[in-house]
Short mmCIF file of C-alpha atoms in Angstrom, two decimals:
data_model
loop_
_atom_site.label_atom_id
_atom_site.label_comp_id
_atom_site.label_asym_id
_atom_site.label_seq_id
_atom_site.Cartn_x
_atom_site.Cartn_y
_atom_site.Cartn_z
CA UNK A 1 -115.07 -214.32 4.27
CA UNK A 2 -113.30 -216.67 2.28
CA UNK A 3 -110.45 -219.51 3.10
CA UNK A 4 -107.99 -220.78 1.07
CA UNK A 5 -105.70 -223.48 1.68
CA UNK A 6 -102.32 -224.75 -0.28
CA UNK A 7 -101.82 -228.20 0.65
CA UNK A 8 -98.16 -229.34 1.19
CA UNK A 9 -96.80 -225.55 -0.46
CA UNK A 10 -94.81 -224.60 2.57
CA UNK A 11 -92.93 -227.84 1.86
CA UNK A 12 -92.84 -226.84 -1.73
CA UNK A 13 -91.78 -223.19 -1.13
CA UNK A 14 -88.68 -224.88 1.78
CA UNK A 15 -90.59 -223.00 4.72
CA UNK A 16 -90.90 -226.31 6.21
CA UNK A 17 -90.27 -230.03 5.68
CA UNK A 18 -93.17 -231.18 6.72
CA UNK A 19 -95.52 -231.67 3.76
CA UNK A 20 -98.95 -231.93 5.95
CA UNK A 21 -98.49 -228.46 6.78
CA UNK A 22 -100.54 -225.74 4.32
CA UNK A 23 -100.63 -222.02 3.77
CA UNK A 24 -104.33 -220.69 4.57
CA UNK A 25 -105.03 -217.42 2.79
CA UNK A 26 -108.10 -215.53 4.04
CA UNK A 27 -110.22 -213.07 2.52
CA UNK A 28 -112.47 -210.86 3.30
CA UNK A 29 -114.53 -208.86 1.37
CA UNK A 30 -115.58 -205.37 2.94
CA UNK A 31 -119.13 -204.15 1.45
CA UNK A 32 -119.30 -201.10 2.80
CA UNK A 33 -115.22 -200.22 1.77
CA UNK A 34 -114.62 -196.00 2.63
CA UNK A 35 -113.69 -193.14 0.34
CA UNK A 36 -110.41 -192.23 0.57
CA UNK A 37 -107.74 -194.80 1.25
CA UNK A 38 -104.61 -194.22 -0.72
CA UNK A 39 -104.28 -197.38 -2.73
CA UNK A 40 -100.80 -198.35 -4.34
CA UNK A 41 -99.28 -201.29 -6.53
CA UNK A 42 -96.40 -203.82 -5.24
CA UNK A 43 -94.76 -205.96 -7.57
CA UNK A 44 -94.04 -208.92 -5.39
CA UNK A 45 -91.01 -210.90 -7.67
CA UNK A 46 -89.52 -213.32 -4.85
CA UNK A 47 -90.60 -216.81 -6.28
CA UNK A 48 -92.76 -215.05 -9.66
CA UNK A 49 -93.69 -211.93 -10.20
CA UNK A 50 -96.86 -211.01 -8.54
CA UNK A 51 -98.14 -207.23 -8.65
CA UNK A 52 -100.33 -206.60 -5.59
CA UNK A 53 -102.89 -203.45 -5.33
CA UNK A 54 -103.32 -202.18 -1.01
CA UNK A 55 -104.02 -199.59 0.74
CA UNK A 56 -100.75 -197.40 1.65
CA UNK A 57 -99.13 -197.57 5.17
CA UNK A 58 -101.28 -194.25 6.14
CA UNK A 59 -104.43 -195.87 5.31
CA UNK A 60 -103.90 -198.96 6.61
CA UNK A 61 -102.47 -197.18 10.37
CA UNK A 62 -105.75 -195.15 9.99
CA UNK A 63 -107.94 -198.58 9.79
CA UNK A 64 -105.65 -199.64 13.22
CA UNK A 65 -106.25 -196.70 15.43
CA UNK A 66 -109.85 -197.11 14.12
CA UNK A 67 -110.14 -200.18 15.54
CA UNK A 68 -108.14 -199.51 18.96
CA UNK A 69 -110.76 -196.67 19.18
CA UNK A 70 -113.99 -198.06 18.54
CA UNK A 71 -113.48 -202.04 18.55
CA UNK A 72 -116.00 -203.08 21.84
CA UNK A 73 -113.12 -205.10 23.54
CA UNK A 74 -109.26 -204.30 23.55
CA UNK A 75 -107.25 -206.40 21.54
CA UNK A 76 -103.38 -207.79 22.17
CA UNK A 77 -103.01 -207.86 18.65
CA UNK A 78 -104.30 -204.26 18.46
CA UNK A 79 -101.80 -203.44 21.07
CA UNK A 80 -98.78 -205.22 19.55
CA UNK A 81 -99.85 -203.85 15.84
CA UNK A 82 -100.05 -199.93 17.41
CA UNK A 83 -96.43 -200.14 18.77
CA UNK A 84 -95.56 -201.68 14.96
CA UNK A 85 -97.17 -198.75 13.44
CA UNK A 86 -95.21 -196.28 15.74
CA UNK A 87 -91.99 -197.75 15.44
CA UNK A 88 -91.56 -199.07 11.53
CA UNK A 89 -91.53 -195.62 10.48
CA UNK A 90 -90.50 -192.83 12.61
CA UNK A 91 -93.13 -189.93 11.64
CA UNK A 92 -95.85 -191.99 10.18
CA UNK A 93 -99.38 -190.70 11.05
CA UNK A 94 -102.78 -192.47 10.22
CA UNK A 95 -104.67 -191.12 6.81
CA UNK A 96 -106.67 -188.48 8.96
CA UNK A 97 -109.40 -188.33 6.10
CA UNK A 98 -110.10 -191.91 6.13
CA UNK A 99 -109.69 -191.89 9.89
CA UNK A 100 -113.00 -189.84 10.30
CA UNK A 101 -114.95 -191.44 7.96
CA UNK A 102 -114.31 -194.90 9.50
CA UNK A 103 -114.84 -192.90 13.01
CA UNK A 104 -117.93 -191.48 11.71
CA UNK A 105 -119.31 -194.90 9.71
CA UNK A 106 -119.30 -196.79 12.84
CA UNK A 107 -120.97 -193.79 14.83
CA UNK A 108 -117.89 -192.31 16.65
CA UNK A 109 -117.02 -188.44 16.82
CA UNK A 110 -114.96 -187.82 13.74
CA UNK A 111 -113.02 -185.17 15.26
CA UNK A 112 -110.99 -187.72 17.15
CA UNK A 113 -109.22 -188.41 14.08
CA UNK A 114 -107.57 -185.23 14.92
CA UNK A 115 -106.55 -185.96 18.65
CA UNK A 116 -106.14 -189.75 18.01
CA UNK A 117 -102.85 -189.66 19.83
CA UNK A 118 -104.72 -188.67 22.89
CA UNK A 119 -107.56 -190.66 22.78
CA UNK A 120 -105.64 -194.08 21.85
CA UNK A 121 -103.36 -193.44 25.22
CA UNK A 122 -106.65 -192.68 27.24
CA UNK A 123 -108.40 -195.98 26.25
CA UNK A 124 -104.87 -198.33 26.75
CA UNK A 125 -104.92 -196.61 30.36
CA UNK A 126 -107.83 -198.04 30.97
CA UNK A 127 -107.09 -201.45 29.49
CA UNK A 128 -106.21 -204.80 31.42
CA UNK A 129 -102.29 -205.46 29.98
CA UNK A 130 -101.72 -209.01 31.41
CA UNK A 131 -105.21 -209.81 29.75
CA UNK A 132 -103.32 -208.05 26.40
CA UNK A 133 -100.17 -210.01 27.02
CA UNK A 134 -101.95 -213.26 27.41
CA UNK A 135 -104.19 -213.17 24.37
CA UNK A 136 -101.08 -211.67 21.85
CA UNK A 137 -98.25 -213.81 22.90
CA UNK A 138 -99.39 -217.49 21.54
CA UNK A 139 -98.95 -215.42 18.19
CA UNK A 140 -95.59 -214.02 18.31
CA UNK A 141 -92.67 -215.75 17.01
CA UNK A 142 -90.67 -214.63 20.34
CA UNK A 143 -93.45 -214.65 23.13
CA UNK A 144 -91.36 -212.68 25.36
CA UNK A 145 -91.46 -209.80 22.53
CA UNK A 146 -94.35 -208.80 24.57
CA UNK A 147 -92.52 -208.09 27.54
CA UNK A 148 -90.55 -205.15 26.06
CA UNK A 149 -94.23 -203.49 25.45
CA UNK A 150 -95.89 -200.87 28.54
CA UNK A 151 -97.83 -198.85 28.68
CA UNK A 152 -95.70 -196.07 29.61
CA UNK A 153 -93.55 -197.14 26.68
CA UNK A 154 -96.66 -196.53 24.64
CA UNK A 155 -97.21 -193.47 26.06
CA UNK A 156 -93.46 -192.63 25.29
CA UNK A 157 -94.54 -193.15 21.50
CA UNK A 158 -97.30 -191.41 21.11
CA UNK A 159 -95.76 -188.01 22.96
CA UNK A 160 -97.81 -188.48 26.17
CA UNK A 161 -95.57 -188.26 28.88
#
């Protein structure tokens, strides 16, 4: 994992006047990266043009219900990213391929990928939500965003009454 910081750009780019503050880019390099993420390019042309290669929406909602799956703690982030996923795009469903080999990489039944609707809403049932809400809201722009967010209204989303 690497961190890079631009002194003074959010100044430059009129995010901010204050020209202490810097934009921190962080990469991380994944060296054991999965078959079968559906990769496209995004030209980027808001201040020059910039062509960006990423994973698809699929793949990347398939690497989030990974995580709310098999991650050892539960995340507000997670959370707050899940109800994202299921909202930004009516229909959208993880890349089930890359689902089960991230499921099976990190030692988890693959065939979850297939009932991950299910087996999300089981683990959030048994997840503490104020403990969610507490560790998710210093990052929101609107902290009270969080308060819209159930888990029945989860539920509601992913078709488990």
């Amino acid at each position: 994992q690497v961190a890079i910081r631009f002194e003074g750009l959010p100044a430059d780019l009129a995010i901010t006047r204050d020209p202490r503050l810097a934009l921190t880019v962080k990469l991380e390099v994944d060296l054991r990266p999965l078959a079968g993420a559906t990769r496209t390019v995004t030209l980027l042309p808001r201040f020059f043009p910039v062509a960006i290669r990423h994973d698809d929406l699929p793949s990347l909602f398939a690497g989030k219900v990974h995580a709310l799956l098999c991650r050892s703690g539960d995340k507000g982030r997670d959370v707050y990213d899940l109800f994202w996923y299921l909202t930004a795009q009516r229909g959208l469903e993880p890349h089930v391929p890359l689902l089960e080999a991230a499921l099976e990489q990190t030692g988890a039944d693959p065939a979850l990928a297939r009932t991950w609707r299910r087996a999300v809403a089981g683990r959030q049932a048994r997840a503490d939500w104020a403990a969610l809400g507490r560790e998710v809201r210093p990052f929101l722009v609107r902290p009270t965003d969080w308060d819209q967010l159930s888990l029945e209204q989860m539920n509601r989303l992913l078709g488990n009454p």
